[in-house]
């Protein structure tokens, strides 16, 4: 178990105070947020690269302040592979074990086993200059895993790779992490990567923990408009509810929530459907709107529709009629799918 307790750190234009987080043994946890939100600050504090901070970091019940990464039981993987150019692949992977005094026979056996798991069997005698970017990063991951760390820190390890290769390595990492039951703290600004890899995600906002939950719960129950917007929910409305109707200065629509003077609601784009008919069933509501923009990307239609002073986004994989800009249509929604934030 890894515990961050009341962590604090100040810079000229950044302040983190009383930051708390708990990572269970074997969990894959991701720090997710925009640049400057505190992800790297936390990673530096945990690793020991930053020593001047408030609070405490515990790894398996022990305080880590003042200890080296080796003493803490940490391994790290960075965006750059940082392999030793004068060593071949298996010696790069086994280097940490060598520093621990492990015999050559045993450390090379362990290195070769991990390399096979990462699809690099047969690459043992190659040097870093013979490897592609993806292969180098797999060697870097092997070098970290072979140490059997108490905590594996990964700082945007796939961000420099092309999309196709990044997806393959994400899939491989997820498989190996589950097999070894490794405890991982991963840093990224890519929410799709975070949602795919993680058991839990910590969303950071300017040094604060905005929400810490499973990917599914983040998607279904975002705790704030910031979290909802950050995970890709763009239809967010602020207003009042009275007599089963949500309204603000520009729109109104029926909901199933109790009366409220100030409320924030969200509608996921993929929960909406466009139609040419206004007809709905008893649990549905409908907006009338005009198409402002439309596109087709990765098998889905993306529509921006003006519903009378507010713009709503619709994403769906199938449309029964041709879509043109400036055309009038209706947007149907299920009242049960509205999120109360």
mmCIF file of C-alpha atoms in Angstrom:
data_model
loop_
_atom_site.group_PDB
_atom_site.id
_atom_site.type_symbol
_atom_site.label_atom_id
_atom_site.label_comp_id
_atom_site.label_asym_id
_atom_site.label_seq_id
_atom_site.Cartn_x
_atom_site.Cartn_y
_atom_site.Cartn_z
ATOM 1 C CA UNK A 1 0.000 0.000 0.000
ATOM 2 C CA UNK A 2 1.157 3.529 -0.834
ATOM 3 C CA UNK A 3 -0.197 6.489 1.138
ATOM 4 C CA UNK A 4 0.242 10.176 0.376
ATOM 5 C CA UNK A 5 -0.671 12.023 3.577
ATOM 6 C CA UNK A 6 -1.299 15.784 3.654
ATOM 7 C CA UNK A 7 1.229 16.460 0.905
ATOM 8 C CA UNK A 8 2.005 20.126 0.315
ATOM 9 C CA UNK A 9 4.317 21.962 -2.051
ATOM 10 C CA UNK A 10 4.486 25.599 -3.149
ATOM 11 C CA UNK A 11 6.072 27.202 -6.185
ATOM 12 C CA UNK A 12 5.786 30.797 -7.408
ATOM 13 C CA UNK A 13 2.496 30.215 -9.238
ATOM 14 C CA UNK A 14 1.480 26.816 -7.885
ATOM 15 C CA UNK A 15 0.202 25.610 -4.535
ATOM 16 C CA UNK A 16 -0.555 22.094 -3.354
ATOM 17 C CA UNK A 17 -1.924 21.663 0.162
ATOM 18 C CA UNK A 18 -3.214 18.686 2.177
ATOM 19 C CA UNK A 19 -3.189 16.314 -0.791
ATOM 20 C CA UNK A 20 -4.180 12.772 0.226
ATOM 21 C CA UNK A 21 -4.215 9.581 -1.822
ATOM 22 C CA UNK A 22 -4.138 5.855 -1.067
ATOM 23 C CA UNK A 23 -2.996 3.216 -3.558
ATOM 24 C CA UNK A 24 -3.749 -0.381 -2.639
ATOM 25 C CA UNK A 25 -1.222 -3.133 -3.309
ATOM 26 C CA UNK A 26 -1.550 -4.386 -6.884
ATOM 27 C CA UNK A 27 -3.576 -1.381 -8.073
ATOM 28 C CA UNK A 28 -2.917 0.545 -11.248
ATOM 29 C CA UNK A 29 -3.580 4.194 -10.398
ATOM 30 C CA UNK A 30 -3.236 7.075 -12.836
ATOM 31 C CA UNK A 31 -2.660 10.747 -12.111
ATOM 32 C CA UNK A 32 -4.613 12.539 -14.826
ATOM 33 C CA UNK A 33 -4.726 16.246 -15.491
ATOM 34 C CA UNK A 34 -3.670 19.175 -17.605
ATOM 35 C CA UNK A 35 -0.110 20.489 -17.709
ATOM 36 C CA UNK A 36 0.797 22.237 -14.463
ATOM 37 C CA UNK A 37 -1.877 20.525 -12.342
ATOM 38 C CA UNK A 38 0.608 18.789 -10.015
ATOM 39 C CA UNK A 39 1.148 15.351 -11.574
ATOM 40 C CA UNK A 40 4.902 15.698 -11.963
ATOM 41 C CA UNK A 41 5.199 17.416 -8.580
ATOM 42 C CA UNK A 42 3.698 14.355 -6.889
ATOM 43 C CA UNK A 43 5.871 11.978 -8.878
ATOM 44 C CA UNK A 44 8.991 13.933 -7.917
ATOM 45 C CA UNK A 45 7.993 13.917 -4.242
ATOM 46 C CA UNK A 46 7.378 10.162 -4.216
ATOM 47 C CA UNK A 47 10.602 9.388 -6.078
ATOM 48 C CA UNK A 48 12.704 11.710 -3.938
ATOM 49 C CA UNK A 49 13.651 14.118 -6.723
ATOM 50 C CA UNK A 50 11.870 16.758 -4.630
ATOM 51 C CA UNK A 51 12.813 16.649 -0.937
ATOM 52 C CA UNK A 52 11.352 19.941 0.313
ATOM 53 C CA UNK A 53 7.638 19.237 0.857
ATOM 54 C CA UNK A 54 5.011 19.022 3.568
ATOM 55 C CA UNK A 55 3.333 15.793 4.660
ATOM 56 C CA UNK A 56 4.515 12.216 4.417
ATOM 57 C CA UNK A 57 4.758 9.442 1.841
ATOM 58 C CA UNK A 58 4.389 5.868 3.103
ATOM 59 C CA UNK A 59 5.243 2.741 1.111
ATOM 60 C CA UNK A 60 4.134 -0.491 2.784
ATOM 61 C CA UNK A 61 3.789 1.339 6.082
ATOM 62 C CA UNK A 62 7.243 2.950 6.107
ATOM 63 C CA UNK A 63 8.040 6.649 5.782
ATOM 64 C CA UNK A 64 10.133 7.307 2.705
ATOM 65 C CA UNK A 65 11.486 10.804 3.339
ATOM 66 C CA UNK A 66 15.255 10.930 2.891
ATOM 67 C CA UNK A 67 15.497 7.442 1.404
ATOM 68 C CA UNK A 68 16.887 6.631 -2.035
ATOM 69 C CA UNK A 69 14.641 5.085 -4.722
ATOM 70 C CA UNK A 70 16.436 1.784 -4.095
ATOM 71 C CA UNK A 71 15.705 1.973 -0.355
ATOM 72 C CA UNK A 72 12.075 2.848 -1.094
ATOM 73 C CA UNK A 73 11.711 -0.094 -3.471
ATOM 74 C CA UNK A 74 10.886 2.073 -6.490
ATOM 75 C CA UNK A 75 11.362 1.554 -10.201
ATOM 76 C CA UNK A 76 10.720 4.302 -12.738
ATOM 77 C CA UNK A 77 9.910 4.466 -16.448
ATOM 78 C CA UNK A 78 10.103 7.811 -18.233
ATOM 79 C CA UNK A 79 9.069 9.153 -21.626
ATOM 80 C CA UNK A 80 12.663 8.607 -22.777
ATOM 81 C CA UNK A 81 13.952 5.061 -22.369
ATOM 82 C CA UNK A 82 17.322 6.188 -20.895
ATOM 83 C CA UNK A 83 19.053 2.925 -21.788
ATOM 84 C CA UNK A 84 22.808 2.574 -21.339
ATOM 85 C CA UNK A 85 24.199 2.681 -24.904
ATOM 86 C CA UNK A 86 27.302 0.618 -24.120
ATOM 87 C CA UNK A 87 25.273 -2.338 -22.782
ATOM 88 C CA UNK A 88 23.212 -4.830 -24.733
ATOM 89 C CA UNK A 89 19.517 -5.366 -24.033
ATOM 90 C CA UNK A 90 19.799 -8.111 -21.424
ATOM 91 C CA UNK A 91 22.568 -6.290 -19.559
ATOM 92 C CA UNK A 92 20.485 -3.102 -19.550
ATOM 93 C CA UNK A 93 17.572 -5.008 -18.045
ATOM 94 C CA UNK A 94 19.780 -6.788 -15.515
ATOM 95 C CA UNK A 95 21.782 -3.699 -14.525
ATOM 96 C CA UNK A 96 19.763 -2.938 -11.385
ATOM 97 C CA UNK A 97 20.056 -6.543 -10.227
ATOM 98 C CA UNK A 98 23.817 -6.340 -10.766
ATOM 99 C CA UNK A 99 23.962 -3.284 -8.506
ATOM 100 C CA UNK A 100 22.156 -5.353 -5.856
ATOM 101 C CA UNK A 101 24.815 -8.057 -6.009
ATOM 102 C CA UNK A 102 22.680 -10.691 -7.724
ATOM 103 C CA UNK A 103 24.781 -13.346 -9.460
ATOM 104 C CA UNK A 104 25.251 -13.035 -13.213
ATOM 105 C CA UNK A 105 23.468 -16.313 -13.933
ATOM 106 C CA UNK A 106 20.404 -15.450 -11.875
ATOM 107 C CA UNK A 107 20.091 -11.848 -13.035
ATOM 108 C CA UNK A 108 20.350 -12.792 -16.712
ATOM 109 C CA UNK A 109 17.750 -15.537 -16.260
ATOM 110 C CA UNK A 110 15.349 -13.024 -14.715
ATOM 111 C CA UNK A 111 16.101 -10.465 -17.425
ATOM 112 C CA UNK A 112 15.454 -12.964 -20.223
ATOM 113 C CA UNK A 113 12.184 -14.097 -18.651
ATOM 114 C CA UNK A 114 10.848 -10.540 -18.486
ATOM 115 C CA UNK A 115 12.039 -9.762 -22.010
ATOM 116 C CA UNK A 116 10.085 -12.771 -23.305
ATOM 117 C CA UNK A 117 6.951 -11.508 -21.556
ATOM 118 C CA UNK A 118 7.381 -8.195 -23.336
ATOM 119 C CA UNK A 119 7.800 -9.838 -26.722
ATOM 120 C CA UNK A 120 11.547 -9.242 -26.900
ATOM 121 C CA UNK A 121 12.811 -12.810 -26.846
ATOM 122 C CA UNK A 122 15.768 -12.969 -29.238
ATOM 123 C CA UNK A 123 16.680 -9.306 -28.665
ATOM 124 C CA UNK A 124 18.963 -10.012 -25.692
ATOM 125 C CA UNK A 125 22.267 -9.308 -27.472
ATOM 126 C CA UNK A 126 21.149 -6.258 -29.414
ATOM 127 C CA UNK A 127 22.191 -2.755 -28.407
ATOM 128 C CA UNK A 128 19.907 0.271 -27.962
ATOM 129 C CA UNK A 129 20.996 1.766 -31.298
ATOM 130 C CA UNK A 130 19.570 -1.346 -33.034
ATOM 131 C CA UNK A 131 16.095 -0.855 -31.530
ATOM 132 C CA UNK A 132 13.011 1.097 -32.550
ATOM 133 C CA UNK A 133 11.395 3.584 -30.169
ATOM 134 C CA UNK A 134 8.766 1.073 -29.082
ATOM 135 C CA UNK A 135 11.359 -1.647 -28.524
ATOM 136 C CA UNK A 136 13.491 0.690 -26.421
ATOM 137 C CA UNK A 137 10.498 1.519 -24.262
ATOM 138 C CA UNK A 138 9.706 -2.165 -23.758
ATOM 139 C CA UNK A 139 13.296 -2.708 -22.619
ATOM 140 C CA UNK A 140 12.856 0.199 -20.212
ATOM 141 C CA UNK A 141 9.700 -1.398 -18.800
ATOM 142 C CA UNK A 142 11.482 -4.756 -18.510
ATOM 143 C CA UNK A 143 14.327 -3.082 -16.619
ATOM 144 C CA UNK A 144 11.805 -1.667 -14.151
ATOM 145 C CA UNK A 145 9.733 -4.847 -13.728
ATOM 146 C CA UNK A 146 12.702 -7.170 -13.220
ATOM 147 C CA UNK A 147 13.408 -5.362 -9.932
ATOM 148 C CA UNK A 148 9.993 -6.460 -8.583
ATOM 149 C CA UNK A 149 9.452 -2.975 -7.133
ATOM 150 C CA UNK A 150 7.088 -2.114 -4.317
ATOM 151 C CA UNK A 151 5.902 0.741 -6.534
ATOM 152 C CA UNK A 152 6.413 1.288 -10.259
ATOM 153 C CA UNK A 153 6.319 4.958 -11.296
ATOM 154 C CA UNK A 154 5.586 5.664 -14.971
ATOM 155 C CA UNK A 155 5.811 9.224 -16.297
ATOM 156 C CA UNK A 156 4.017 9.423 -19.683
ATOM 157 C CA UNK A 157 6.028 6.457 -21.021
ATOM 158 C CA UNK A 158 4.120 6.171 -24.312
ATOM 159 C CA UNK A 159 3.547 9.834 -25.179
ATOM 160 C CA UNK A 160 6.365 9.977 -27.768
ATOM 161 C CA UNK A 161 5.094 6.928 -29.689
ATOM 162 C CA UNK A 162 2.682 6.894 -32.619
ATOM 163 C CA UNK A 163 -0.944 6.041 -31.906
ATOM 164 C CA UNK A 164 -0.888 2.469 -33.208
ATOM 165 C CA UNK A 165 2.231 1.474 -31.293
ATOM 166 C CA UNK A 166 1.003 3.275 -28.194
ATOM 167 C CA UNK A 167 -2.156 1.175 -28.205
ATOM 168 C CA UNK A 168 -0.195 -2.082 -28.520
ATOM 169 C CA UNK A 169 2.102 -1.192 -25.621
ATOM 170 C CA UNK A 170 -0.837 -0.126 -23.456
ATOM 171 C CA UNK A 171 -2.442 -3.524 -24.028
ATOM 172 C CA UNK A 172 0.829 -5.316 -23.237
ATOM 173 C CA UNK A 173 1.450 -3.268 -20.090
ATOM 174 C CA UNK A 174 -2.061 -3.945 -18.806
ATOM 175 C CA UNK A 175 -1.637 -7.695 -19.318
ATOM 176 C CA UNK A 176 1.746 -7.854 -17.596
ATOM 177 C CA UNK A 177 0.701 -5.589 -14.711
ATOM 178 C CA UNK A 178 -2.251 -7.850 -13.935
ATOM 179 C CA UNK A 179 -0.083 -10.968 -14.154
ATOM 180 C CA UNK A 180 2.574 -9.626 -11.782
ATOM 181 C CA UNK A 181 0.049 -7.755 -9.603
ATOM 182 C CA UNK A 182 2.385 -4.773 -9.715
ATOM 183 C CA UNK A 183 1.484 -1.577 -7.878
ATOM 184 C CA UNK A 184 1.705 1.189 -10.475
ATOM 185 C CA UNK A 185 1.402 4.969 -10.348
ATOM 186 C CA UNK A 186 1.063 6.220 -13.913
ATOM 187 C CA UNK A 187 1.098 9.817 -15.133
ATOM 188 C CA UNK A 188 -0.637 10.993 -18.298
ATOM 189 C CA UNK A 189 -2.686 13.829 -19.751
ATOM 190 C CA UNK A 190 -4.459 11.404 -22.129
ATOM 191 C CA UNK A 191 -7.825 10.445 -20.650
ATOM 192 C CA UNK A 192 -8.347 7.551 -23.086
ATOM 193 C CA UNK A 193 -5.051 6.040 -21.977
ATOM 194 C CA UNK A 194 -5.968 6.542 -18.322
ATOM 195 C CA UNK A 195 -9.419 4.983 -18.725
ATOM 196 C CA UNK A 196 -8.023 1.943 -20.539
ATOM 197 C CA UNK A 197 -5.172 1.149 -18.163
ATOM 198 C CA UNK A 198 -6.351 2.141 -14.717
ATOM 199 C CA UNK A 199 -8.094 0.516 -11.796
ATOM 200 C CA UNK A 200 -8.560 4.018 -10.397
ATOM 201 C CA UNK A 201 -7.901 7.524 -11.682
ATOM 202 C CA UNK A 202 -6.971 10.606 -9.671
ATOM 203 C CA UNK A 203 -8.042 13.718 -11.576
ATOM 204 C CA UNK A 204 -6.010 16.750 -10.529
ATOM 205 C CA UNK A 205 -7.025 20.387 -10.825
ATOM 206 C CA UNK A 206 -4.399 23.007 -9.970
ATOM 207 C CA UNK A 207 -2.820 21.021 -7.146
ATOM 208 C CA UNK A 208 -6.092 19.656 -5.777
ATOM 209 C CA UNK A 209 -7.656 16.209 -6.044
ATOM 210 C CA UNK A 210 -10.829 16.823 -8.031
ATOM 211 C CA UNK A 211 -11.988 13.183 -7.894
ATOM 212 C CA UNK A 212 -10.476 9.749 -7.225
ATOM 213 C CA UNK A 213 -12.513 6.812 -8.464
ATOM 214 C CA UNK A 214 -12.793 3.947 -10.909
ATOM 215 C CA UNK A 215 -13.050 4.840 -14.605
ATOM 216 C CA UNK A 216 -16.681 3.664 -14.672
ATOM 217 C CA UNK A 217 -17.701 5.771 -11.679
ATOM 218 C CA UNK A 218 -15.931 8.825 -13.072
ATOM 219 C CA UNK A 219 -17.888 8.409 -16.278
ATOM 220 C CA UNK A 220 -21.231 7.776 -14.595
ATOM 221 C CA UNK A 221 -20.895 10.070 -11.568
ATOM 222 C CA UNK A 222 -18.514 12.988 -12.133
ATOM 223 C CA UNK A 223 -18.305 15.005 -8.920
ATOM 224 C CA UNK A 224 -18.076 18.458 -10.490
ATOM 225 C CA UNK A 225 -18.498 20.309 -13.789
ATOM 226 C CA UNK A 226 -14.691 20.391 -14.062
ATOM 227 C CA UNK A 227 -14.437 16.598 -13.875
ATOM 228 C CA UNK A 228 -17.348 16.132 -16.269
ATOM 229 C CA UNK A 229 -15.778 18.488 -18.798
ATOM 230 C CA UNK A 230 -12.346 16.961 -18.377
ATOM 231 C CA UNK A 231 -13.509 13.412 -19.102
ATOM 232 C CA UNK A 232 -15.280 14.583 -22.240
ATOM 233 C CA UNK A 233 -18.853 15.410 -21.210
ATOM 234 C CA UNK A 234 -19.486 18.665 -23.060
ATOM 235 C CA UNK A 235 -23.235 19.139 -22.538
ATOM 236 C CA UNK A 236 -23.325 20.819 -19.121
ATOM 237 C CA UNK A 237 -26.123 23.175 -18.076
ATOM 238 C CA UNK A 238 -26.576 25.344 -14.992
ATOM 239 C CA UNK A 239 -30.027 26.496 -13.922
ATOM 240 C CA UNK A 240 -33.054 25.748 -11.720
ATOM 241 C CA UNK A 241 -35.571 22.918 -11.407
ATOM 242 C CA UNK A 242 -39.248 23.559 -10.696
ATOM 243 C CA UNK A 243 -42.254 21.286 -11.262
ATOM 244 C CA UNK A 244 -40.107 18.715 -13.059
ATOM 245 C CA UNK A 245 -38.684 21.253 -15.498
ATOM 246 C CA UNK A 246 -35.059 22.344 -15.690
ATOM 247 C CA UNK A 247 -34.661 25.873 -17.003
ATOM 248 C CA UNK A 248 -32.242 28.762 -17.347
ATOM 249 C CA UNK A 249 -32.222 31.948 -19.408
ATOM 250 C CA UNK A 250 -32.040 30.144 -22.738
ATOM 251 C CA UNK A 251 -33.517 26.628 -22.503
ATOM 252 C CA UNK A 252 -35.879 24.405 -20.570
ATOM 253 C CA UNK A 253 -36.517 20.661 -20.614
ATOM 254 C CA UNK A 254 -38.248 18.018 -18.448
ATOM 255 C CA UNK A 255 -36.211 16.081 -15.873
ATOM 256 C CA UNK A 256 -36.859 13.599 -13.040
ATOM 257 C CA UNK A 257 -35.102 15.517 -10.260
ATOM 258 C CA UNK A 258 -36.554 17.362 -7.276
ATOM 259 C CA UNK A 259 -36.980 21.116 -7.140
ATOM 260 C CA UNK A 260 -33.715 23.046 -6.781
ATOM 261 C CA UNK A 261 -32.734 26.713 -6.874
ATOM 262 C CA UNK A 262 -29.311 26.070 -8.356
ATOM 263 C CA UNK A 263 -28.313 22.865 -10.094
ATOM 264 C CA UNK A 264 -25.855 21.605 -12.685
ATOM 265 C CA UNK A 265 -26.902 18.873 -15.114
ATOM 266 C CA UNK A 266 -24.931 16.955 -17.715
ATOM 267 C CA UNK A 267 -25.986 14.990 -20.771
ATOM 268 C CA UNK A 268 -23.453 12.645 -22.359
ATOM 269 C CA UNK A 269 -23.229 13.177 -26.105
ATOM 270 C CA UNK A 270 -23.476 9.454 -26.823
ATOM 271 C CA UNK A 271 -26.757 9.180 -24.862
ATOM 272 C CA UNK A 272 -28.539 11.479 -27.338
ATOM 273 C CA UNK A 273 -30.216 10.568 -30.622
ATOM 274 C CA UNK A 274 -31.221 12.789 -33.510
ATOM 275 C CA UNK A 275 -34.535 12.301 -35.302
ATOM 276 C CA UNK A 276 -36.801 14.111 -37.724
ATOM 277 C CA UNK A 277 -39.844 13.507 -35.504
ATOM 278 C CA UNK A 278 -40.743 15.245 -32.259
ATOM 279 C CA UNK A 279 -42.537 12.154 -30.917
ATOM 280 C CA UNK A 280 -41.174 10.616 -27.681
ATOM 281 C CA UNK A 281 -42.227 7.998 -25.153
ATOM 282 C CA UNK A 282 -43.069 8.721 -21.504
ATOM 283 C CA UNK A 283 -39.511 8.681 -20.169
ATOM 284 C CA UNK A 284 -37.987 10.756 -22.933
ATOM 285 C CA UNK A 285 -37.547 14.425 -23.552
ATOM 286 C CA UNK A 286 -36.780 16.223 -26.773
ATOM 287 C CA UNK A 287 -34.931 19.318 -27.949
ATOM 288 C CA UNK A 288 -35.583 21.096 -31.205
ATOM 289 C CA UNK A 289 -32.439 22.384 -32.833
ATOM 290 C CA UNK A 290 -30.499 23.433 -35.901
ATOM 291 C CA UNK A 291 -27.318 21.689 -37.037
ATOM 292 C CA UNK A 292 -24.360 24.054 -36.817
ATOM 293 C CA UNK A 293 -21.601 21.614 -37.678
ATOM 294 C CA UNK A 294 -21.274 17.934 -38.527
ATOM 295 C CA UNK A 295 -18.398 15.531 -39.106
ATOM 296 C CA UNK A 296 -17.727 11.804 -39.305
ATOM 297 C CA UNK A 297 -14.752 10.511 -37.303
ATOM 298 C CA UNK A 298 -13.681 6.975 -36.381
ATOM 299 C CA UNK A 299 -17.072 5.474 -37.177
ATOM 300 C CA UNK A 300 -19.165 8.105 -35.368
ATOM 301 C CA UNK A 301 -21.150 11.150 -36.390
ATOM 302 C CA UNK A 302 -20.256 14.260 -34.385
ATOM 303 C CA UNK A 303 -22.944 16.941 -34.446
ATOM 304 C CA UNK A 304 -23.043 20.417 -32.902
ATOM 305 C CA UNK A 305 -26.658 21.540 -32.643
ATOM 306 C CA UNK A 306 -28.047 24.914 -31.569
ATOM 307 C CA UNK A 307 -31.071 24.345 -29.310
ATOM 308 C CA UNK A 308 -31.899 27.997 -28.764
ATOM 309 C CA UNK A 309 -28.962 29.857 -27.307
ATOM 310 C CA UNK A 310 -27.161 26.732 -26.117
ATOM 311 C CA UNK A 311 -25.100 24.384 -28.269
ATOM 312 C CA UNK A 312 -25.404 20.667 -27.628
ATOM 313 C CA UNK A 313 -23.068 17.939 -28.879
ATOM 314 C CA UNK A 314 -24.412 14.630 -30.187
ATOM 315 C CA UNK A 315 -22.267 11.594 -30.978
ATOM 316 C CA UNK A 316 -23.840 8.514 -32.550
ATOM 317 C CA UNK A 317 -22.691 5.704 -34.793
ATOM 318 C CA UNK A 318 -25.716 5.560 -37.044
ATOM 319 C CA UNK A 319 -28.024 8.158 -38.585
ATOM 320 C CA UNK A 320 -31.108 7.152 -40.575
ATOM 321 C CA UNK A 321 -31.182 10.281 -42.761
ATOM 322 C CA UNK A 322 -28.683 12.640 -44.435
ATOM 323 C CA UNK A 323 -27.285 15.317 -42.127
ATOM 324 C CA UNK A 324 -26.685 18.803 -43.485
ATOM 325 C CA UNK A 325 -25.622 21.997 -41.786
ATOM 326 C CA UNK A 326 -28.478 24.409 -40.972
ATOM 327 C CA UNK A 327 -31.108 21.664 -41.136
ATOM 328 C CA UNK A 328 -33.762 21.475 -38.409
ATOM 329 C CA UNK A 329 -34.146 18.287 -36.374
ATOM 330 C CA UNK A 330 -34.963 16.915 -32.918
ATOM 331 C CA UNK A 331 -32.702 15.477 -30.225
ATOM 332 C CA UNK A 332 -34.168 12.770 -28.019
ATOM 333 C CA UNK A 333 -32.848 11.939 -24.562
ATOM 334 C CA UNK A 334 -33.791 9.523 -21.791
ATOM 335 C CA UNK A 335 -34.455 11.300 -18.500
ATOM 336 C CA UNK A 336 -32.711 8.486 -16.606
ATOM 337 C CA UNK A 337 -29.448 9.318 -18.378
ATOM 338 C CA UNK A 338 -29.242 12.902 -17.129
ATOM 339 C CA UNK A 339 -26.414 13.326 -14.621
ATOM 340 C CA UNK A 340 -26.959 15.540 -11.589
ATOM 341 C CA UNK A 341 -23.613 17.078 -10.647
#
